[in-house]
mmCIF file of C-alpha atoms in Angstrom:
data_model
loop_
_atom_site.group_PDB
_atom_site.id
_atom_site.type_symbol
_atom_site.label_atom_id
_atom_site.label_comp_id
_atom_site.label_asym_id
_atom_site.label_seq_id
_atom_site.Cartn_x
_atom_site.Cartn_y
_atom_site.Cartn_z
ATOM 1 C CA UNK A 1 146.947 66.037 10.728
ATOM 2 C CA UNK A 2 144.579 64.029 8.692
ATOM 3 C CA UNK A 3 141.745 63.504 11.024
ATOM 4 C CA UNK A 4 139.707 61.037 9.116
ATOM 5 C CA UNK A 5 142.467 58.789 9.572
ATOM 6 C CA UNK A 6 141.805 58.875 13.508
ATOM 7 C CA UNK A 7 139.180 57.153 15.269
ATOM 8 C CA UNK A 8 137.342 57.123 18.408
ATOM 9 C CA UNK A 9 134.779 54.541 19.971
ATOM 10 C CA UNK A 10 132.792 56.943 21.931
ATOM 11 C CA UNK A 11 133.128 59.804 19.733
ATOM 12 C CA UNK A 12 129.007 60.290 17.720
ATOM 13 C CA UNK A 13 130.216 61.817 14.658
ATOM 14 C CA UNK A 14 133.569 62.111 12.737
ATOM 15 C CA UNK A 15 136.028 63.394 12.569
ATOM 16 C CA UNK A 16 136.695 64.045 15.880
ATOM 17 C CA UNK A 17 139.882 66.260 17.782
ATOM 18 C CA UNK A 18 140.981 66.081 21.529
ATOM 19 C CA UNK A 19 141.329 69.119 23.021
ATOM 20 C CA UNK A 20 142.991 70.019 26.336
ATOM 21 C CA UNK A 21 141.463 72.754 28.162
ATOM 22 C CA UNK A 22 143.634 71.994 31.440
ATOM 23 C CA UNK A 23 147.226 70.519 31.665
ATOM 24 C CA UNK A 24 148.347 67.772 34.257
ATOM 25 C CA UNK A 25 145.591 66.699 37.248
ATOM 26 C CA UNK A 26 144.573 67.904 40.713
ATOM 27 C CA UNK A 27 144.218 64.670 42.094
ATOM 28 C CA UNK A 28 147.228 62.541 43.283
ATOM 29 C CA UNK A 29 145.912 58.669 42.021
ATOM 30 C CA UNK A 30 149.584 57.244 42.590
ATOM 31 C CA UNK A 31 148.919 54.285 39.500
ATOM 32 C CA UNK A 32 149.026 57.590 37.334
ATOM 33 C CA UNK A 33 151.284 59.695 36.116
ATOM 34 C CA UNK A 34 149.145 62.486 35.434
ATOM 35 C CA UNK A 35 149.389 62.939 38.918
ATOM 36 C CA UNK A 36 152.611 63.871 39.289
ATOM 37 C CA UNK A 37 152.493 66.876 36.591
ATOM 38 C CA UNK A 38 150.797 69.283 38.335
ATOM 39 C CA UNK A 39 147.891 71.408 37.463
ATOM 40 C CA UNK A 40 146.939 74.344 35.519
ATOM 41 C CA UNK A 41 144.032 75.734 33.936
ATOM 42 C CA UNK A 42 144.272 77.541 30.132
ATOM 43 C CA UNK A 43 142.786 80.652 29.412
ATOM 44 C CA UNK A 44 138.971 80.099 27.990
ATOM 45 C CA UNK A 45 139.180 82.553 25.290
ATOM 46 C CA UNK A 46 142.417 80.714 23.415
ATOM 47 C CA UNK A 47 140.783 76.831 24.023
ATOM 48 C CA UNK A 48 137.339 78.253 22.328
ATOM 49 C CA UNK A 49 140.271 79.599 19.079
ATOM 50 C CA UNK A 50 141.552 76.559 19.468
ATOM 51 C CA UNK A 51 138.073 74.922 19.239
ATOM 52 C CA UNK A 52 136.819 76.904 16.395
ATOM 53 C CA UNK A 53 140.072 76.552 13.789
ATOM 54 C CA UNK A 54 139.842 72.736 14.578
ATOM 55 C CA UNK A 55 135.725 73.019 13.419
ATOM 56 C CA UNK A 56 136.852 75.136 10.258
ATOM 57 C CA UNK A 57 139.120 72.201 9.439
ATOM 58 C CA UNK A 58 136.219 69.692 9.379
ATOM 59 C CA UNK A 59 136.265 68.725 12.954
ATOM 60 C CA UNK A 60 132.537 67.778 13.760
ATOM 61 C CA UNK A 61 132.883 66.414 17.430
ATOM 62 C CA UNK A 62 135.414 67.113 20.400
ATOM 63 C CA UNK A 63 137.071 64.764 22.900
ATOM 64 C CA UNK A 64 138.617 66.367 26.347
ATOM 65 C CA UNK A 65 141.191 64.695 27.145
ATOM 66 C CA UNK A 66 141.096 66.276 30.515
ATOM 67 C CA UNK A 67 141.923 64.317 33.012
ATOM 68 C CA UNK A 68 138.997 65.731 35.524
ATOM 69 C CA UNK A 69 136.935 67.961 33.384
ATOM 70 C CA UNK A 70 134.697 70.611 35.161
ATOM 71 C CA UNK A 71 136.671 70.215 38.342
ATOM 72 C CA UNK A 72 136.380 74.482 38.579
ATOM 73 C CA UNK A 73 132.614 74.867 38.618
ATOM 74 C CA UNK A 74 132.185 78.363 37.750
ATOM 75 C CA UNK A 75 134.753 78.323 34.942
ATOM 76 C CA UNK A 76 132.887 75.260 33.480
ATOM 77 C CA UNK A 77 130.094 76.783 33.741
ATOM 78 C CA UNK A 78 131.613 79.943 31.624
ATOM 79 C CA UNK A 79 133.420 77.254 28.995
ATOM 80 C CA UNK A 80 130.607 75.343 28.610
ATOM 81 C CA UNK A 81 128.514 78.763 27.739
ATOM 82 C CA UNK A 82 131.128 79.800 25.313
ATOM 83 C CA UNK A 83 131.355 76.380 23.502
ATOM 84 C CA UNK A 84 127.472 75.888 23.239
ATOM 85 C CA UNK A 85 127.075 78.335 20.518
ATOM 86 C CA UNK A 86 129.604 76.236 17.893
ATOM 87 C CA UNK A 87 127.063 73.689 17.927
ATOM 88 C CA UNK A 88 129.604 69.978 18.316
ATOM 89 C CA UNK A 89 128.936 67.342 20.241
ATOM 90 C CA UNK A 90 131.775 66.270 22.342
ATOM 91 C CA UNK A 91 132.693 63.422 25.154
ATOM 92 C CA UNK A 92 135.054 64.183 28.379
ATOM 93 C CA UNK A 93 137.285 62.654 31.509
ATOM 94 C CA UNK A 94 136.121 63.469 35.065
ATOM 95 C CA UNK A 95 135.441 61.781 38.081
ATOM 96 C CA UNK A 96 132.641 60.636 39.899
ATOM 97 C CA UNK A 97 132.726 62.951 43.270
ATOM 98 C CA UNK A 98 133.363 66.019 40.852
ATOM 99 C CA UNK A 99 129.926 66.149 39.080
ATOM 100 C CA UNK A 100 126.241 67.015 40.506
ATOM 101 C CA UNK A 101 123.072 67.286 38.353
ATOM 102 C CA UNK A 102 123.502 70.951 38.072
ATOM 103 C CA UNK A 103 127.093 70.479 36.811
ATOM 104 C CA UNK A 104 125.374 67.803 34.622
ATOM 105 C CA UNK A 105 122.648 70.056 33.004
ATOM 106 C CA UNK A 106 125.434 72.458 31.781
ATOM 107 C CA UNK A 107 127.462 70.175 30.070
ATOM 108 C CA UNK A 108 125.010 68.468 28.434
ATOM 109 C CA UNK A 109 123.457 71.312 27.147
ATOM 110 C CA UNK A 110 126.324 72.368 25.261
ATOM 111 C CA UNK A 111 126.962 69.019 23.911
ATOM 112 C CA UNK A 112 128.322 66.485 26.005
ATOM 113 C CA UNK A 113 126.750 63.215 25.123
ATOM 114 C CA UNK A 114 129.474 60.813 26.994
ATOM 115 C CA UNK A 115 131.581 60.672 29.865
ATOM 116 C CA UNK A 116 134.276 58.497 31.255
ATOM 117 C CA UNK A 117 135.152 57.251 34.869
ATOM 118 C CA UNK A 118 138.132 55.412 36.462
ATOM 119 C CA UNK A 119 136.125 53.844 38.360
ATOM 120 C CA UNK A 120 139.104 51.595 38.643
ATOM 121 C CA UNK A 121 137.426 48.885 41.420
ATOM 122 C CA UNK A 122 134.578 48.619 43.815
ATOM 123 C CA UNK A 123 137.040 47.993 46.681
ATOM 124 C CA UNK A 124 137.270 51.024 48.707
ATOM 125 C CA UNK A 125 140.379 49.521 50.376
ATOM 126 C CA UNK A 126 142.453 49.698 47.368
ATOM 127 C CA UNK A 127 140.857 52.736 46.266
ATOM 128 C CA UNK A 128 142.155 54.139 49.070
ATOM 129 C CA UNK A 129 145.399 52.713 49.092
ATOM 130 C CA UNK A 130 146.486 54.135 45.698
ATOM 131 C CA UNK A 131 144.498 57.612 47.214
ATOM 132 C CA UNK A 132 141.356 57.210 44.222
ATOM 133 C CA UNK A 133 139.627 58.239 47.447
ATOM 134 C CA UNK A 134 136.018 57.219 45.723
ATOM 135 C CA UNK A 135 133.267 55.218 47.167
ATOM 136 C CA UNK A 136 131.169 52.898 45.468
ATOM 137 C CA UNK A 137 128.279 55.312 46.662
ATOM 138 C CA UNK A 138 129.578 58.245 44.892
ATOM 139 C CA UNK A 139 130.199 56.119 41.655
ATOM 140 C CA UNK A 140 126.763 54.920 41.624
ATOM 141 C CA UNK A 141 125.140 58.506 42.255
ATOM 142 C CA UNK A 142 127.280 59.447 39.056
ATOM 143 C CA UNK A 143 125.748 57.077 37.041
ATOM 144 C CA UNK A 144 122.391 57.519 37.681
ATOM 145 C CA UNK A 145 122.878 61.440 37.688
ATOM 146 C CA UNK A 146 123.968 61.032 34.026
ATOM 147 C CA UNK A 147 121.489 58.691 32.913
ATOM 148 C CA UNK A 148 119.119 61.123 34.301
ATOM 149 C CA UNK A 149 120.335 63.641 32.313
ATOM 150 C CA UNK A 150 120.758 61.801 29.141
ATOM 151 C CA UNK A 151 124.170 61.568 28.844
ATOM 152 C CA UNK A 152 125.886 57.916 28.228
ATOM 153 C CA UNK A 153 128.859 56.660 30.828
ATOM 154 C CA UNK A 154 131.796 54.806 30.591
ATOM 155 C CA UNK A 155 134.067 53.190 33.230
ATOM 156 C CA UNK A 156 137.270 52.222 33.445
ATOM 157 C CA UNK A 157 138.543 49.653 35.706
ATOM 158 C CA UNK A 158 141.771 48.126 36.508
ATOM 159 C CA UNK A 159 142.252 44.603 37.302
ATOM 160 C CA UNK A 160 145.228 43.493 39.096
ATOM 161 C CA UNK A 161 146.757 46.542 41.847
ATOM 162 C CA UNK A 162 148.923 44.976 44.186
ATOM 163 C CA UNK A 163 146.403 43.790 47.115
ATOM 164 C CA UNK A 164 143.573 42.122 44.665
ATOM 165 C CA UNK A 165 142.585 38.691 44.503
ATOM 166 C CA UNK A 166 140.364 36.996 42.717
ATOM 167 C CA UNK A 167 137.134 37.360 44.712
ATOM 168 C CA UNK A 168 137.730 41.439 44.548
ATOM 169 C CA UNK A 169 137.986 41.168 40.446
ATOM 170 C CA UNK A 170 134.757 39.255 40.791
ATOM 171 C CA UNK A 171 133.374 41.673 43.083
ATOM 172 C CA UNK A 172 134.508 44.295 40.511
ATOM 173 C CA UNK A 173 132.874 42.388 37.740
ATOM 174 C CA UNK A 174 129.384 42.362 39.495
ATOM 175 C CA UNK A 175 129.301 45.201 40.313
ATOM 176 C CA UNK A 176 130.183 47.206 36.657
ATOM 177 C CA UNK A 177 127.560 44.916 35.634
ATOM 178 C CA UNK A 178 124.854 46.499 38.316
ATOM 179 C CA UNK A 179 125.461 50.123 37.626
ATOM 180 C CA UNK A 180 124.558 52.572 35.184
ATOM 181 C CA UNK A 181 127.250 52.233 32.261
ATOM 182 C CA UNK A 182 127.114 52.008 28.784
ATOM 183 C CA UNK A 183 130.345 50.992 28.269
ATOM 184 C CA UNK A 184 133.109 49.358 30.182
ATOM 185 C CA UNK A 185 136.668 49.351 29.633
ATOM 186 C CA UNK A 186 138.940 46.584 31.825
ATOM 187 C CA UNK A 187 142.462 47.307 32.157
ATOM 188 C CA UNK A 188 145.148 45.682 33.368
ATOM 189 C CA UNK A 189 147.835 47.110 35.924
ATOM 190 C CA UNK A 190 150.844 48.409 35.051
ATOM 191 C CA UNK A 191 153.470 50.379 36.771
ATOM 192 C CA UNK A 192 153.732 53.111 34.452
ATOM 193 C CA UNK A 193 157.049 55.612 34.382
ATOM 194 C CA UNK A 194 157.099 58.547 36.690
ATOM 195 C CA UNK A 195 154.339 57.173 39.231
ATOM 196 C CA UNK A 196 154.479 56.131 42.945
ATOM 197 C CA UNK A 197 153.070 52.933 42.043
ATOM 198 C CA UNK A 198 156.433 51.636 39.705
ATOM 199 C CA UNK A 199 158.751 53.086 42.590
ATOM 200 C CA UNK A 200 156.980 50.483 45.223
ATOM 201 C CA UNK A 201 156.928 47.993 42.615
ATOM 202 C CA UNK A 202 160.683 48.487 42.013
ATOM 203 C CA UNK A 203 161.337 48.682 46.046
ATOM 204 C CA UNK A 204 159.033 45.842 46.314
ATOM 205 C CA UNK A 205 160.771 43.424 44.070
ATOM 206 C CA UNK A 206 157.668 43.369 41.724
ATOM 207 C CA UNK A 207 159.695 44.589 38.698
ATOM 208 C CA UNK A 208 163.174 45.047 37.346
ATOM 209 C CA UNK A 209 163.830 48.334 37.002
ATOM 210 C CA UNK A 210 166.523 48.506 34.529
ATOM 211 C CA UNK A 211 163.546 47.300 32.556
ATOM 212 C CA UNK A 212 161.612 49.563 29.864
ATOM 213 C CA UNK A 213 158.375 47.491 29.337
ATOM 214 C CA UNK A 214 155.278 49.682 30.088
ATOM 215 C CA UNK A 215 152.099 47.631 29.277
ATOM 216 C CA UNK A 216 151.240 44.747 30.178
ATOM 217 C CA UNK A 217 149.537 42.077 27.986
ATOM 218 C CA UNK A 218 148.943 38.678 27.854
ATOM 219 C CA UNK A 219 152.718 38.152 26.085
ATOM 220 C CA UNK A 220 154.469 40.069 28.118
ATOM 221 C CA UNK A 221 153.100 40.659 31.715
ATOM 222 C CA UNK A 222 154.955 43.551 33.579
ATOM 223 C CA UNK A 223 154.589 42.545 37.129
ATOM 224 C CA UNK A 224 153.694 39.962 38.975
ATOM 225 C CA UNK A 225 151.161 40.349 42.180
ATOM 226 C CA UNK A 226 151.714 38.475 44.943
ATOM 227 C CA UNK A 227 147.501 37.738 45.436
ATOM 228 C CA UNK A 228 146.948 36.637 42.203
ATOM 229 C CA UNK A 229 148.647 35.178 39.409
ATOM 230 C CA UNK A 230 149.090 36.871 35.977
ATOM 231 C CA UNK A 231 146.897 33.752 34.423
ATOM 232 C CA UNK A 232 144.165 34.283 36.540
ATOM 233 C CA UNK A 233 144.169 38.111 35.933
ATOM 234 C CA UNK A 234 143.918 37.677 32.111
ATOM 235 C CA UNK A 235 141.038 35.285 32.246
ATOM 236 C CA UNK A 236 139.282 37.740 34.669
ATOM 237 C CA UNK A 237 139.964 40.402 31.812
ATOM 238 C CA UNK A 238 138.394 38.234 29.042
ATOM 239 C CA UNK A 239 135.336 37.108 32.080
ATOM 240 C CA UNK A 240 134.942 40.414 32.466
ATOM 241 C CA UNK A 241 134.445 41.980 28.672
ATOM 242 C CA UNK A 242 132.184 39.103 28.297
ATOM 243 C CA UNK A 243 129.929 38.903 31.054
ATOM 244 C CA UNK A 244 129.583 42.977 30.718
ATOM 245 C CA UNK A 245 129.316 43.011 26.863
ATOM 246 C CA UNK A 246 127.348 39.795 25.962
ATOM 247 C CA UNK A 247 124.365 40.199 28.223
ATOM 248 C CA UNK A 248 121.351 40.263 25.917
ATOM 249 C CA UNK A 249 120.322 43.456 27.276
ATOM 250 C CA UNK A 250 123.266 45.125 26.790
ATOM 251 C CA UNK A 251 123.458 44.274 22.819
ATOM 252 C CA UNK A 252 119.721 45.154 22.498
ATOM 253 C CA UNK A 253 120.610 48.420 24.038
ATOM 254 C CA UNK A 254 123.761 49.178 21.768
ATOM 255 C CA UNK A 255 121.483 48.560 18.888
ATOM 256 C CA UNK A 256 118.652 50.991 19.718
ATOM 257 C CA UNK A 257 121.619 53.372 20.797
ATOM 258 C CA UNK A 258 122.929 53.929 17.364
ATOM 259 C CA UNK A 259 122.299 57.269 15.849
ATOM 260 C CA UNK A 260 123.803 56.537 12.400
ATOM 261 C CA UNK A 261 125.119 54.202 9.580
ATOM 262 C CA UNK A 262 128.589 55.103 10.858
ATOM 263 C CA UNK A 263 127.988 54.878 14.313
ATOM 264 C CA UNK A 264 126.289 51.280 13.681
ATOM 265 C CA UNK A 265 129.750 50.294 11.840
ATOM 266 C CA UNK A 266 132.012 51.749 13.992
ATOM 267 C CA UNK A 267 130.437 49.730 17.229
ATOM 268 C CA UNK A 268 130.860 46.458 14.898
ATOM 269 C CA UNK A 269 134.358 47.487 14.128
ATOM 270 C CA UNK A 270 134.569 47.709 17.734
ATOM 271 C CA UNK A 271 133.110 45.167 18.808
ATOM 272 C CA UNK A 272 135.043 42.327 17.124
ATOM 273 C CA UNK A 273 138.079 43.556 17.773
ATOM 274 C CA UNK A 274 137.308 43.739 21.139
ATOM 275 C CA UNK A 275 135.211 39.833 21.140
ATOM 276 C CA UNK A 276 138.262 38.151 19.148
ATOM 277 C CA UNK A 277 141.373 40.458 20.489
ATOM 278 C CA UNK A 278 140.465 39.933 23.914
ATOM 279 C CA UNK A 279 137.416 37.649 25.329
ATOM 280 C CA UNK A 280 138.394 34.769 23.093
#
């Protein structure tokens, strides 16, 4: 693969790789399909090959694509020991009731500069409904946690599961903007294949099912939820990027953030395509 033809937002330096060092999740979120794979861990000696033929080929920085990095504590603790010596930076997937400051420490010292949430929503209720099983107190002891330790956050969130309405997206919207994250990333729902959330949307009369659209976009909207209609869940996408991207403190803090040149161009890349694609 060419890898300067491949790009990532979060990533520090380039080019960057994505590495698994687990296949399939321990967690059962039923909006993903993940969930449904299973889980197994690989062997720490073959990822660190892995790791060090991708850095002879120019790789400078990692991505794990994970879906819940350091879920095993001691053998994160051993990978993170064996990666520190090859000197990359690197970003990972976890969630927010998996970490604690010691858990923290480790990773950052052998590299990790950024880490993503789902946070998905601040409602517990739906949280719990598609078995997230996090509370908002856990996601805001994440945050700080990595702040503390220097390392930058982003969150996901998902506007739209069946049982929102507009005054939970709001909710939502406050409350990414009163936490800890650098960056914030505001999905919309979709039913994806193979999850328990397209077979109630299906059984639910949501969807079609002898349908193959996956994503869902202001064009082509996949389902429709009965609390809130698909108008009012795009303009609460585009409310959302805004009010979390265009606070003056926020930009000031972007700026100062940049390491590099590239970095400083790749967040202006970034950044309009993410102003005029989506908030206009």
């Amino acid at each position: 693969f060419k890898m300067d033809k491949y790009s990532f937002p979060f990533a520090r330096k380039e080019p960057f790789v994505s590495v698994l060092s687990d296949f399939g999740c321990a967690y059962s979120c039923t909006f993903c399909p993940i969930s449904t794979l299973g889980f197994k861990l690989r062997q720490i000696p073959e990822v660190i090959d892995e790791i060090r033929s991708a850095k002879e080929l120019g790789a400078k920085e990692l991505h794990f694509r994970d879906q819940t990095f350091g879920i095993n504590k001691p053998r994160t603790k051993e990978f993170c020991e064996a990666l520190k010596p090859l000197g990359l930076g690197w970003s990972a997937w976890t969630r927010v009731d998996v970490l604690n400051d010691e858990l923290l420490q480790t990773m950052k010292d052998a590299g990790c500069h950024t880490i993503i949430f789902g946070v998905e929503t601040s409602n517990e209720e739906i949280l719990k409904a598609y078995k997230k099983n996090t509370k908002q107190s856990q996601i805001i002891e994440a945050m700080d946690l990595c702040k503390k330790n220097g390392i930058r956050t982003v969150g996901t969130f998902i506007i739209g599961l069946p049982g929102e309405t507009k005054e939970t997206v709001e909710a939502t919207i406050r409350f990414s903007k009163g936490i800890n994250l650098d960056f914030a990333v505001f999905n919309i729902a979709t039913p994806r294949f193979g999850t328990t959330f397209r077979k109630e949307a299906i059984e639910k009369g949501w969807i079609d099912g002898s349908k193959r659209e996956i994503e869902s976009s202001q064009s082509k909207p996949v389902f429709t939820n009965t609390g809130i209609t698909n108008e009012e869940i795009f303009e609460l996408q585009r409310r959302a990027i805004r009010e979390f991207y265009l606070r003056p403190g926020k930009i000031l803090k972007k700026i100062t953030d940049v390491r590099s040149f590239d970095e400083f161009v790749k967040h202006a890349r970034n950044g309009w395509a993410l102003l005029f694609n989506k908030a206009t």
